[in-house]
CSV table of C-alpha atoms and ligand atoms in Angstrom, one decimal:
chain,number,residue,atom,x,y,z
A,1323,MET,CA,22.0,-17.4,9.2
A,1324,ASN,CA,20.4,-19.9,11.5
A,1325,ASN,CA,17.0,-21.2,11.6
A,1326,GLU,CA,16.1,-20.2,15.2
A,1327,THR,CA,12.4,-19.0,15.0
A,1328,LEU,CA,11.6,-15.7,16.7
A,1329,LEU,CA,8.0,-15.1,15.8
A,1330,GLN,CA,5.3,-17.5,14.5
A,1331,LEU,CA,1.7,-16.7,13.3
A,1332,GLU,CA,-0.6,-19.7,13.1
A,1333,HIS,CA,-4.0,-19.3,11.1
A,1334,VAL,CA,-4.3,-15.8,12.0
A,1335,TYR,CA,-7.6,-14.0,11.3
A,1336,GLN,CA,-8.7,-10.6,11.9
A,1337,VAL,CA,-12.3,-9.7,11.3
A,1338,TYR,CA,-13.6,-6.0,11.7
A,1339,GLY,CA,-17.2,-4.7,12.3
A,1340,SER,CA,-20.2,-6.8,13.1
A,1341,GLY,CA,-23.6,-7.9,11.7
A,1342,ALA,CA,-24.0,-7.2,8.0
A,1343,ARG,CA,-20.8,-4.9,8.2
A,1344,ARG,CA,-18.6,-7.8,9.6
A,1345,PHE,CA,-15.8,-8.4,7.2
A,1346,THR,CA,-12.4,-10.3,7.3
A,1347,ALA,CA,-9.5,-8.1,7.0
A,1348,VAL,CA,-7.0,-11.0,7.4
A,1349,GLU,CA,-7.6,-14.4,6.5
A,1350,ASP,CA,-5.8,-17.6,7.7
A,1351,VAL,CA,-2.3,-16.1,7.9
A,1352,ASN,CA,0.7,-18.4,8.5
A,1353,LEU,CA,4.1,-16.7,8.8
A,1354,THR,CA,7.3,-17.5,10.5
A,1355,LEU,CA,10.0,-14.9,11.4
A,1356,SER,CA,13.6,-16.5,12.0
A,1357,VAL,CA,16.4,-14.8,13.7
A,1358,GLY,CA,18.6,-13.0,11.3
A,1359,GLU,CA,15.9,-12.4,8.8
A,1360,PHE,CA,15.0,-9.1,7.3
A,1361,VAL,CA,11.3,-9.6,6.0
A,1362,ALA,CA,9.2,-7.3,3.9
A,1363,LEU,CA,5.5,-7.4,3.5
A,1364,LEU,CA,4.1,-6.3,0.2
A,1365,GLY,CA,0.7,-5.9,-1.0
A,1366,PRO,CA,-1.9,-3.5,-2.3
A,1367,SER,CA,-3.4,-0.9,0.0
A,1368,GLY,CA,-6.1,-2.4,2.5
A,1369,CYS,CA,-4.8,-5.8,2.2
A,1370,GLY,CA,-4.0,-5.9,6.0
A,1371,LYS,CA,-0.4,-5.2,6.3
A,1372,SER,CA,-0.8,-2.7,9.0
A,1373,THR,CA,-3.0,-5.0,10.9
A,1374,LEU,CA,-0.5,-8.1,10.8
A,1375,LEU,CA,2.2,-5.6,12.1
A,1376,ARG,CA,0.0,-4.6,15.1
A,1377,ILE,CA,-0.8,-8.2,15.7
A,1378,ILE,CA,2.7,-9.1,15.6
A,1379,ALA,CA,3.8,-6.2,18.0
A,1380,GLY,CA,1.2,-7.4,20.2
A,1381,LEU,CA,-0.8,-4.0,20.1
A,1382,GLN,CA,-3.8,-6.1,18.8
A,1383,LYS,CA,-5.2,-9.4,19.4
A,1384,PRO,CA,-6.3,-11.5,16.4
A,1385,SER,CA,-10.0,-12.6,16.1
A,1386,GLN,CA,-8.7,-16.2,15.8
A,1387,GLY,CA,-5.2,-18.0,15.6
A,1388,LYS,CA,-2.0,-17.9,17.6
A,1389,VAL,CA,1.0,-15.4,18.1
A,1390,LEU,CA,4.0,-17.2,19.4
A,1391,TYR,CA,7.2,-15.3,20.2
A,1392,ARG,CA,10.0,-17.6,21.2
A,1393,GLY,CA,7.6,-20.4,21.2
A,1394,GLU,CA,5.5,-18.9,23.9
A,1395,VAL,CA,1.9,-17.5,23.3
A,1396,LEU,CA,2.3,-13.6,23.2
A,1397,ARG,CA,-0.2,-11.8,25.6
A,1398,GLY,CA,-0.3,-8.1,25.5
A,1399,VAL,CA,2.3,-6.0,24.0
A,1400,ASN,CA,5.4,-7.6,23.0
A,1401,PRO,CA,8.2,-6.0,25.3
A,1402,LYS,CA,10.9,-7.4,22.7
A,1403,ALA,CA,9.3,-5.7,19.8
A,1404,SER,CA,9.4,-1.8,18.6
A,1405,ILE,CA,7.3,-0.5,15.9
A,1406,ILE,CA,8.2,2.5,13.6
A,1407,PHE,CA,5.0,4.0,12.0
A,1408,GLN,CA,4.9,5.9,8.9
A,1409,THR,CA,5.0,9.1,10.6
A,1410,PHE,CA,6.5,9.2,14.0
A,1411,ALA,CA,4.7,10.3,17.1
A,1412,LEU,CA,7.6,12.5,19.2
A,1413,PHE,CA,7.2,14.4,22.5
A,1414,PRO,CA,6.6,17.7,21.3
A,1415,TRP,CA,7.7,19.4,24.6
A,1416,LEU,CA,11.2,17.5,24.5
A,1417,SER,CA,14.2,18.5,22.3
A,1418,VAL,CA,15.4,16.2,19.6
A,1419,ILE,CA,18.2,14.5,21.8
A,1420,GLU,CA,15.8,14.4,24.8
A,1421,ASN,CA,13.4,12.5,22.7
A,1422,VAL,CA,16.2,10.0,22.4
A,1423,THR,CA,17.6,9.9,25.8
A,1424,LEU,CA,14.3,9.3,27.1
A,1425,ALA,CA,14.2,6.1,25.5
A,1426,LEU,CA,17.8,5.2,26.4
A,1427,GLN,CA,16.9,6.2,30.1
A,1428,MET,CA,13.9,3.8,30.1
A,1429,LYS,CA,16.3,1.0,29.1
A,1430,GLY,CA,18.7,2.0,32.1
A,1431,ASN,CA,21.3,3.7,30.3
A,1432,GLU,CA,23.1,6.1,32.7
A,1433,GLU,CA,24.8,9.3,31.9
A,1434,PRO,CA,27.0,10.4,30.5
A,1435,GLU,CA,26.8,7.5,28.4
A,1436,ARG,CA,23.3,7.9,27.6
A,1437,SER,CA,23.9,11.4,25.8
A,1438,ARG,CA,26.8,10.3,24.0
A,1439,LYS,CA,25.0,7.3,22.7
A,1440,ALA,CA,22.0,9.5,21.8
A,1441,GLU,CA,24.4,12.1,19.9
A,1442,GLU,CA,25.9,9.2,18.3
A,1443,LEU,CA,22.5,7.9,16.8
A,1444,LEU,CA,21.3,11.3,15.8
A,1445,ASP,CA,24.8,11.5,13.9
A,1446,ARG,CA,23.9,8.3,12.1
A,1447,VAL,CA,20.6,9.5,10.8
A,1448,GLY,CA,22.0,12.7,9.6
A,1449,LEU,CA,20.5,14.9,12.5
A,1450,ASP,CA,24.0,16.4,13.6
A,1451,GLY,CA,23.6,20.1,14.9
A,1452,PHE,CA,19.9,19.6,15.5
A,1453,GLU,CA,20.2,18.1,18.9
A,1454,SER,CA,18.5,21.2,20.8
A,1455,ALA,CA,15.8,21.7,18.2
A,1456,TYR,CA,12.1,21.2,18.9
A,1457,PRO,CA,10.1,18.7,16.8
A,1458,ARG,CA,7.9,21.6,15.7
A,1459,GLU,CA,11.2,23.1,14.2
A,1460,LEU,CA,11.8,20.4,12.1
A,1461,SER,CA,10.6,19.0,8.8
A,1462,GLY,CA,8.6,15.8,8.4
A,1463,GLY,CA,11.5,14.0,7.0
A,1464,MET,CA,13.7,15.2,10.1
A,1465,ARG,CA,11.0,14.2,12.6
A,1466,GLN,CA,10.9,10.7,11.0
A,1467,LYS,CA,14.9,10.6,11.4
A,1468,VAL,CA,14.4,11.3,15.1
A,1469,GLY,CA,11.8,8.6,15.5
A,1470,PHE,CA,14.3,6.1,13.9
A,1471,ALA,CA,17.0,7.1,16.3
A,1472,ARG,CA,14.7,6.7,19.0
A,1473,ALA,CA,13.6,3.2,17.9
A,1474,MET,CA,17.4,2.3,17.5
A,1475,ALA,CA,18.0,3.5,20.9
A,1476,VAL,CA,15.6,0.9,22.6
A,1477,GLU,CA,17.5,-1.8,20.7
A,1478,PRO,CA,14.5,-4.0,19.9
A,1479,GLU,CA,14.8,-7.8,19.3
A,1480,LEU,CA,12.2,-7.7,16.8
A,1481,LEU,CA,11.9,-4.3,14.7
A,1482,CYS,CA,8.7,-3.8,13.1
A,1483,MET,CA,8.3,-1.0,10.6
A,1484,ASP,CA,5.1,0.4,8.7
A,1485,GLU,CA,6.2,2.0,5.6
A,1486,PRO,CA,8.8,3.8,7.4
A,1487,PHE,CA,10.5,5.8,4.5
A,1488,SER,CA,7.2,6.6,2.5
A,1489,ALA,CA,6.6,9.9,4.2
A,1490,LEU,CA,10.2,11.1,3.4
A,1491,ASP,CA,11.6,13.0,0.4
A,1492,VAL,CA,13.6,10.6,-2.0
A,1493,LEU,CA,17.0,11.6,-0.9
A,1494,SER,CA,16.3,11.2,3.0
A,1495,ALA,CA,14.4,8.0,2.5
A,1496,GLU,CA,17.5,6.6,0.4
A,1497,THR,CA,20.0,7.7,3.2
A,1498,LEU,CA,17.8,6.3,5.9
A,1499,ARG,CA,17.7,2.9,4.0
A,1500,GLY,CA,21.5,2.9,3.7
A,1501,GLU,CA,21.9,3.7,7.5
A,1502,LEU,CA,19.5,1.0,8.5
A,1503,LEU,CA,21.0,-1.5,6.3
A,1504,GLU,CA,24.5,-0.7,7.7
A,1505,LEU,CA,23.2,-1.1,11.3
A,1506,TRP,CA,21.7,-4.2,10.5
A,1507,THR,CA,24.2,-6.2,8.1
A,1508,GLU,CA,27.2,-5.1,10.3
A,1509,GLY,CA,25.5,-6.1,13.3
A,1510,LYS,CA,25.8,-2.7,15.0
A,1511,ILE,CA,22.1,-3.3,16.7
A,1512,PRO,CA,21.1,-6.2,18.7
A,1513,THR,CA,18.1,-6.5,16.6
A,1514,LYS,CA,17.4,-10.2,15.7
A,1515,SER,CA,14.9,-9.8,13.1
A,1516,ILE,CA,13.2,-6.8,11.0
A,1517,LEU,CA,9.8,-7.0,9.5
A,1518,MET,CA,9.1,-4.0,7.1
A,1519,VAL,CA,5.8,-3.1,5.5
A,1520,SER,CA,6.3,-1.4,2.2
A,1521,HIS,CA,4.4,-0.6,-0.8
A,1522,SER,CA,7.6,-0.1,-3.1
A,1523,ILE,CA,8.7,-3.2,-4.7
A,1524,GLU,CA,12.3,-1.9,-5.4
A,1525,GLU,CA,12.6,-1.0,-1.7
A,1526,ALA,CA,11.8,-4.6,-0.6
A,1527,VAL,CA,14.2,-5.9,-3.0
A,1528,LEU,CA,16.8,-3.7,-1.9
A,1529,LEU,CA,16.6,-4.4,1.8
A,1530,ALA,CA,15.0,-7.8,2.4
A,1531,ASP,CA,16.1,-11.4,2.5
A,1532,ARG,CA,12.4,-12.6,1.9
A,1533,ILE,CA,9.3,-11.0,0.5
A,1534,VAL,CA,5.8,-11.9,1.6
A,1535,VAL,CA,3.1,-10.9,-0.9
A,1536,MET,CA,-0.3,-10.4,0.2
A,1537,ASP,CA,-3.6,-9.6,-1.7
A,1538,LYS,CA,-7.0,-8.3,-0.8
A,1539,GLN,CA,-10.5,-9.3,-0.8
A,1540,PRO,CA,-9.8,-11.0,1.5
A,1541,GLY,CA,-6.4,-10.0,3.0
A,1542,ARG,CA,-4.2,-13.0,3.0
A,1543,ILE,CA,-0.7,-14.1,2.1
A,1544,ILE,CA,-0.3,-15.4,-1.8
A,1545,ALA,CA,3.3,-16.0,-2.1
A,1546,GLU,CA,6.7,-15.8,-0.5
A,1547,HIS,CA,9.9,-14.9,-2.4
A,1548,LYS,CA,13.4,-15.2,-1.2
A,1549,ILE,CA,15.9,-12.6,-2.3
A,1550,ASN,CA,19.4,-14.1,-2.2
A,1551,LEU,CA,21.5,-11.2,-3.6
A,1552,PRO,CA,24.5,-10.2,-1.3
A,1553,HIS,CA,24.6,-6.4,0.1
A,1554,PRO,CA,25.2,-3.8,-1.1
A,1555,ARG,CA,22.6,-4.3,-3.8
A,1556,ARG,CA,22.8,-2.3,-6.8
A,1557,ARG,CA,19.5,-1.1,-8.3
A,1558,LYS,CA,20.6,-1.3,-11.8
A,1559,SER,CA,22.2,-4.5,-11.7
A,1560,PRO,CA,20.6,-7.1,-14.0
A,1561,GLU,CA,20.3,-9.6,-11.0
A,1562,PHE,CA,18.4,-6.8,-8.8
A,1563,GLN,CA,16.1,-5.9,-12.1
A,1564,HIS,CA,15.4,-9.7,-12.5
A,1565,GLN,CA,14.2,-10.0,-8.9
A,1566,VAL,CA,12.0,-6.7,-9.2
A,1567,ASP,CA,10.6,-8.5,-12.4
A,1568,LEU,CA,9.8,-11.7,-10.5
A,1569,VAL,CA,8.0,-9.9,-7.7
A,1570,TYR,CA,6.1,-8.0,-10.2
A,1571,ALA,CA,5.1,-11.1,-11.8
A,1572,ILE,CA,3.7,-12.2,-8.1
A,1573,LEU,CA,2.0,-8.8,-7.3
A,1574,ALA,CA,0.3,-8.2,-10.7
A,1575,GLY,CA,-1.1,-11.6,-11.0
A,1576,GLN,CA,-2.3,-12.7,-14.2
A,1577,THR,CA,-5.5,-11.5,-16.2
A,1578,LEU,CA,-8.4,-13.6,-15.6
A,1579,SER,CA,-11.5,-14.2,-17.5
A,1580,GLU,CA,-13.7,-11.2,-17.7
A,1581,THR,CA,-16.4,-12.5,-15.2
A,1582,GLU,CA,-13.6,-13.2,-12.8
A,1583,GLU,CA,-12.0,-9.7,-13.3
A,1584,LEU,CA,-15.3,-7.9,-13.1
A,1585,GLY,CA,-16.9,-9.5,-10.0
A,1586,VAL,CA,-20.4,-9.2,-9.1
A,1587,ALA,CA,-22.9,-6.4,-8.6
A,1588,PRO,CA,-23.7,-5.3,-5.1
A,1589,GLY,CA,-26.3,-7.6,-3.4
A,1590,GLU,CA,-25.4,-10.5,-5.6
A,1591,ILE,CA,-23.7,-13.6,-4.2
A,1592,GLY,CA,-19.9,-13.2,-4.6
A,1593,GLN,CA,-17.2,-10.3,-4.4
A,1594,THR,CA,-18.0,-6.9,-5.6
A,1595,ARG,CA,-14.8,-5.7,-7.3
A,1596,GLN,CA,-13.0,-2.8,-5.6
A,1597,LEU,CA,-12.0,-0.3,-8.3
A,1598,PRO,CA,-8.5,1.0,-8.2
A,1599,GLU,CA,-8.1,4.7,-7.3
A,1600,ILE,CA,-6.1,6.3,-10.2
A,1601,GLU,CA,-6.3,9.3,-12.4
A,1602,ILE,CA,-8.0,8.5,-15.8
A,1603,ASN,CA,-5.4,10.8,-17.5
A,1604,ASP,CA,-2.6,8.8,-16.1
A,1605,LEU,CA,-4.2,5.6,-17.6
A,1606,ALA,CA,-4.3,7.3,-21.0
A,1607,GLY,CA,-0.8,8.0,-20.4
A,1608,LEU,CA,-0.1,4.5,-19.9
A,1609,LEU,CA,-2.0,3.3,-23.0
A,1610,GLU,CA,-0.3,6.2,-25.1
A,1611,HIS,CA,3.1,4.8,-24.0
A,1612,PHE,CA,2.0,1.4,-25.5
A,1613,SER,CA,0.8,2.9,-28.7
A,1614,GLU,CA,3.9,4.8,-29.1
A,1615,SER,CA,6.4,2.2,-28.7
A,1616,ASP,CA,7.2,-0.5,-31.2
A,1617,ARG,CA,7.4,-3.1,-28.6
A,1618,GLY,CA,4.0,-5.2,-28.0
A,1619,ILE,CA,4.8,-6.7,-24.7
A,1620,HIS,CA,6.2,-4.7,-22.0
A,1621,ASP,CA,8.0,-5.7,-18.7
A,1622,LEU,CA,6.1,-4.0,-15.7
A,1623,TYR,CA,9.2,-3.3,-14.0
A,1624,LEU,CA,10.6,-1.2,-16.8
A,1625,LEU,CA,7.4,1.0,-16.7
A,1626,GLU,CA,8.0,2.3,-13.4
A,1627,ASP,CA,11.1,4.3,-14.6
A,1628,GLU,CA,9.5,5.0,-18.3
A,1629,LEU,CA,6.4,6.4,-16.7
A,1630,GLY,CA,8.0,8.1,-13.6
A,1631,VAL,CA,5.6,6.1,-11.3
A,1632,ASP,CA,6.0,4.1,-8.1
A,1633,SER,CA,5.2,0.4,-8.0
A,1634,GLU,CA,2.1,0.8,-6.1
A,1635,TYR,CA,0.5,3.2,-8.3
A,1636,LEU,CA,1.7,1.4,-11.5
A,1637,LEU,CA,0.1,-1.6,-10.3
A,1638,ARG,CA,-3.2,0.3,-9.7
A,1639,LEU,CA,-3.1,1.7,-13.2
A,1640,THR,CA,-2.5,-1.8,-14.8
A,1641,GLU,CA,-5.3,-3.2,-12.6
A,1642,ALA,CA,-7.7,-0.5,-13.9
A,1643,ALA,CA,-6.6,-1.3,-17.5
A,1644,GLU,CA,-7.3,-5.0,-17.0
A,1645,ILE,CA,-10.5,-4.3,-15.7
A,1646,LEU,CA,-11.7,-1.9,-18.5
A,1647,GLY,CA,-10.3,-4.5,-20.9
A,1648,PHE,CA,-7.4,-2.3,-22.2
A,1649,ALA,CA,-4.4,-4.7,-21.4
A,1650,SER,CA,-3.7,-8.0,-20.3
A,1651,ILE,CA,-1.1,-9.2,-17.9
A,1652,ALA,CA,0.8,-12.4,-17.5
A,1653,LYS,CA,4.2,-13.3,-15.6
A,1654,GLY,CA,5.0,-9.7,-15.1
A,1655,ASP,CA,4.5,-8.7,-18.7
A,1656,ILE,CA,1.6,-6.4,-20.0
A,1657,GLU,CA,0.3,-5.9,-23.4
A,1658,ALA,CA,-2.5,-3.5,-24.7
A,1659,THR,CA,-5.4,-5.2,-26.3
A,1660,PRO,CA,-6.7,-3.6,-29.5
A,1661,ILE,CA,-9.5,-1.7,-27.8
A,1662,GLY,CA,-6.6,-0.2,-25.4
A,1663,LEU,CA,-4.6,0.9,-28.4
A,1664,ALA,CA,-7.8,2.2,-29.7
A,1665,PHE,CA,-8.5,4.3,-26.8
A,1666,ALA,CA,-4.9,5.7,-26.7
A,1667,GLU,CA,-5.0,6.6,-30.4
A,1668,ALA,CA,-8.7,8.3,-30.2
A,1669,SER,CA,-9.7,11.7,-29.8
A,1670,ILE,CA,-10.8,13.1,-26.4
A,1671,PRO,CA,-14.6,12.8,-27.1
A,1672,ALA,CA,-14.1,9.4,-28.7
A,1673,ARG,CA,-11.9,8.2,-25.7
A,1674,LYS,CA,-14.9,9.1,-23.3
A,1675,GLU,CA,-17.2,6.9,-25.4
A,1676,ILE,CA,-14.9,3.9,-25.5
A,1677,PHE,CA,-14.4,4.3,-21.7
A,1678,ALA,CA,-18.2,4.4,-21.2
A,1679,SER,CA,-18.8,1.4,-23.1
A,1680,ARG,CA,-16.2,-0.5,-21.3
A,1681,ALA,CA,-17.2,0.8,-17.9
A,1682,ARG,CA,-20.7,-0.1,-18.5
A,1683,ARG,CA,-19.8,-3.9,-18.3
A,1684,ILE,CA,-18.5,-3.4,-14.7
A,1685,PRO,CA,-21.2,-4.9,-12.6
A,1686,VAL,CA,-21.1,-2.3,-9.8
A,1687,ILE,CA,-21.4,0.5,-12.4
A,1688,ARG,CA,-24.2,-1.3,-14.2
A,1689,TRP,CA,-25.9,-1.8,-10.8
A,1690,LEU,CA,-25.5,2.0,-10.2
A,1691,LEU,CA,-26.9,2.9,-13.6
A,1692,SER,CA,-30.0,0.6,-13.2
A,1693,MET,CA,-30.7,2.1,-9.7
A,1694,LEU,CA,-30.6,5.8,-11.2
A,1695,HIS,CA,-32.9,4.6,-14.2
A,1696,ALA,CA,-35.3,3.2,-11.6
A,1697,SER,CA,-35.5,6.3,-9.3
A,1698,GLU,CA,-37.9,9.0,-9.4
A,1699,LYS,CA,-36.3,11.9,-11.5
A,1700,GLN,CA,-33.3,9.5,-12.2
A,1701,GLN,CA,-31.5,10.8,-9.2
A,1702,LEU,CA,-30.0,9.4,-6.1
A,1703,LYS,CA,-28.6,10.9,-3.0
A,1704,TRP,CA,-24.7,10.0,-2.2
A,1705,ASP,CA,-25.8,9.0,1.2
A,1706,LEU,CA,-28.3,6.6,0.0
A,1707,ILE,CA,-25.7,4.9,-2.3
A,1708,ARG,CA,-23.1,5.0,0.1
A,1709,THR,CA,-25.1,3.1,2.5
A,1710,ALA,CA,-26.0,0.5,-0.1
A,1711,LEU,CA,-22.5,0.0,-0.9
A,1712,SER,CA,-21.2,-0.1,2.7
A,1713,LEU,CA,-22.6,-3.7,2.7
A,1714,GLU,CA,-19.9,-4.6,0.0
A,1715,PHE,CA,-16.8,-2.9,1.3
A,1716,PRO,CA,-14.7,-2.5,4.4
A,1717,PRO,CA,-16.0,0.7,6.3
A,1718,GLU,CA,-13.0,3.0,5.3
A,1719,GLU,CA,-13.1,1.9,1.6
A,1720,THR,CA,-16.9,2.6,0.9
A,1721,GLU,CA,-16.5,6.3,0.4
A,1722,ASN,CA,-13.3,5.7,-1.4
A,1723,GLN,CA,-15.2,3.4,-3.9
A,1724,LEU,CA,-18.1,5.7,-4.4
A,1725,GLU,CA,-15.7,8.7,-5.3
A,1726,ILE,CA,-13.9,6.3,-7.8
A,1727,LEU,CA,-17.5,5.4,-9.3
A,1728,ILE,CA,-18.2,9.0,-9.4
A,1729,ASN,CA,-14.9,9.9,-11.0
A,1730,TRP,CA,-15.3,7.0,-13.7
A,1731,GLY,CA,-18.9,7.9,-14.3
A,1732,ARG,CA,-18.3,11.4,-14.9
A,1733,TYR,CA,-15.4,10.8,-17.4
A,1734,GLY,CA,-17.5,8.4,-19.4
A,1735,ALA,CA,-20.5,10.9,-19.2
A,1736,LEU,CA,-22.5,7.8,-17.7
A,1737,PHE,CA,-23.8,10.2,-14.9
A,1738,ASN,CA,-23.3,13.4,-13.2
A,1739,TYR,CA,-22.6,14.2,-9.7
A,1740,ASP,CA,-23.8,17.6,-8.1
A,1741,ASP,CA,-21.4,18.7,-5.1
A,1742,ASP,CA,-23.9,21.1,-3.7
A,1743,THR,CA,-26.9,18.8,-3.6
A,1744,GLU,CA,-24.7,15.7,-3.2
A,1745,THR,CA,-26.8,14.1,-5.8
A,1746,LEU,CA,-26.0,11.6,-8.7
A,1747,SER,CA,-28.2,11.9,-11.8
A,1748,LEU,CA,-28.1,10.3,-14.9
A,1749,GLU,CA,-26.6,12.4,-17.8
A,1750,SER,CA,-29.4,13.4,-19.9
A,1751,GLU,CA,-29.3,14.0,-23.6
A,1752,LEU,CA,-30.5,17.6,-23.0
A,1753,GLU,CA,-27.7,18.4,-20.6
A,1754,LYS,CA,-25.2,16.7,-22.9
A,1755,GLY,CA,-26.1,19.1,-25.5
A,1756,ALA,CA,-26.0,22.0,-23.0
A,1757,SER,CA,-22.6,21.3,-22.0
A,1758,VAL,CA,-21.4,21.1,-25.2
A,1759,THR,CA,-22.7,24.4,-26.4
A,1760,ASN,CA,-21.6,26.2,-23.1
A,1761,GLY,CA,-18.0,24.7,-23.8
B,1496,LIG,P1,-2.9,-1.8,4.8
B,1496,LIG,O1,-1.9,-1.7,5.9
B,1496,LIG,O2,-2.4,-3.1,4.1
B,1496,LIG,O3,-3.2,-0.9,3.8
B,1496,LIG,P2,-4.8,-2.2,7.0
B,1496,LIG,O4,-4.4,-3.5,7.8
B,1496,LIG,O5,-4.6,-1.0,7.4
B,1496,LIG,O6,-4.3,-2.6,5.5
B,1496,LIG,O7,-6.4,-2.5,6.7
B,1496,LIG,C1,-7.1,-3.7,6.3
B,1496,LIG,C2,-8.4,-3.6,6.2
B,1496,LIG,O8,-8.9,-3.4,7.5
B,1496,LIG,C3,-8.9,-2.1,5.3
B,1496,LIG,O9,-10.1,-2.3,4.7
B,1496,LIG,C4,-9.2,-1.2,6.6
B,1496,LIG,O10,-10.0,-0.3,6.2
B,1496,LIG,C5,-9.7,-2.2,7.6
B,1496,LIG,N1,-9.2,-1.6,8.9
B,1496,LIG,C6,-8.1,-1.6,9.5
B,1496,LIG,N2,-8.2,-1.3,11.0
B,1496,LIG,C7,-9.5,-1.2,11.1
B,1496,LIG,C8,-10.2,-1.2,12.4
B,1496,LIG,N3,-9.5,-0.8,13.6
B,1496,LIG,N4,-11.7,-1.1,12.5
B,1496,LIG,C9,-12.3,-1.3,11.2
B,1496,LIG,N5,-11.6,-1.8,10.1
B,1496,LIG,C10,-10.1,-1.6,9.8
B,1497,LIG,MG1,-1.1,0.2,6.3
C-alpha cells in the first residue's frame, strides 16, 4: 500500500440550526484517506457520520474547515466520488438492467460492451435473471443490490457508503459484503479508496483497514484503530475477536463518575445527557444474564452473540445500564453493580421501584418531575416540554428524547402520559391504587 493522499479534512465543523437552536453536529474533524485504504466510520447514531460522508462527497459544504481532494480544495460535488445510501434510489420507470446501463452510458460506454458489462455486474451481485424486472417488483434487498451494481458501474475513485448493508437481510448482506471485498481486494474495480459508515463493529473489522471511531455531543473523532488482519478474515478466529474486543473498548469507553455520567438538567450550564433508546425489558434481560452467570466480568464483544443483539443496540443497552448505575464498563469489559444484580433478581413491582429510585437521580428526569410538581393540576402538555427540551437537543433528537423520558417514567411509575390529551401528569397515589385494583 502506498501513502498517496486522496482526501483530507482539515478542522471541519458542521453547525446546524440558528439562534438558540444552533448546535454543533460535527466538531473539529481531521481525517486523511489514502490511496488503497478501506476506512470504516463507526459511532453512535447522531454523531455526524452521514454529515461527514456528505461533506466528503461534496454534497454539503462544511460550516468551517477545508476539504482537499488530491491536494485541491473541493468545490461542489466531487465528480470522482460516488455515494451509496442505506436505501438506494433507482429510476422506477427503468428496468433493472436499464438502471445499470444508464450509469455506464453516462460514463461513455458503448453498446454492446455496455450491456455485457451491466449483465456481468448484475450477475456479481446475485441478480442474474432479474435484468428485465422493474424496481417495484423487487424486494428492498434486491433493490439495494441494483444500487450497488450501479455504483460499481460508475467506477468511482472514492466510494462512499452510508450503512449500505443495514437494510438488507442477513444473508444478502453477507453475500454483498463478500462481493464488494472481492472486487476491492482483487483490484477488479478502479476504486482507489473506500469510506464506509457502519453501525456494526463486526462489519467494520471484517472489511476495513482502519476504523475511525466517533462519539456524539458533540460529534467528533475520538480514536483511530488499524486492522492489520489479512483477507479473507474469519469472524470466529481469535485474532478477529481480539480486534472486535479492542474496538468495543474504544466505543464503550469507561464509566465515569456519577456527575459526569448523568450530565446536567435542561437550562443549566453544561450538557443535558441524551438517554439511549432501549426496551427496558431488554435491559432487564442483560442484567438477568449477568445475574445467572457465574462470571462477574463480561467481555462486551461476547455479549453480542450471547444476547442475540447487534453492537449498536448492545452499546445502547450498556449505556442505559451505566446511566442507571446498574453496571460499570472499562476496557471493553462490563460488570453488574450490586444494585444492578438486585434489579435482575427482584420481582416486577420491586424492579419498578428500584428503577424509579435510580431514574430520579438523572437530572433531566428530576427536572421534569419538579416541573410537574410546580404546575397546576400537576400536568404538562407534551408540546410545552418539547419546546423546553428543544433548546437542549438537536431538532430531530428532541421528540425522541421526550419519548424515552415518557417510556422510562411510565416504567418506574414516576409519571403518566395520556396519549389522547397529550398530557404528562404525576402518578398520584389514588391512580396507583386504582391501577392495582383494575389489574
Ligand atoms: P449519524 O449519521 O451519525 O447518525 P447525522 O450526520 O445524520 O448522524 O446527524 C448528526 C446530527 O445532526 C444529528 O443530531 C442530526 O439530527 C443532525 N442533522 C443532520 N442533518 C441535519 C440537517 N440537515 N439539519 C439539521 N440537523 C441535522
Ligand atoms: Mg447516518
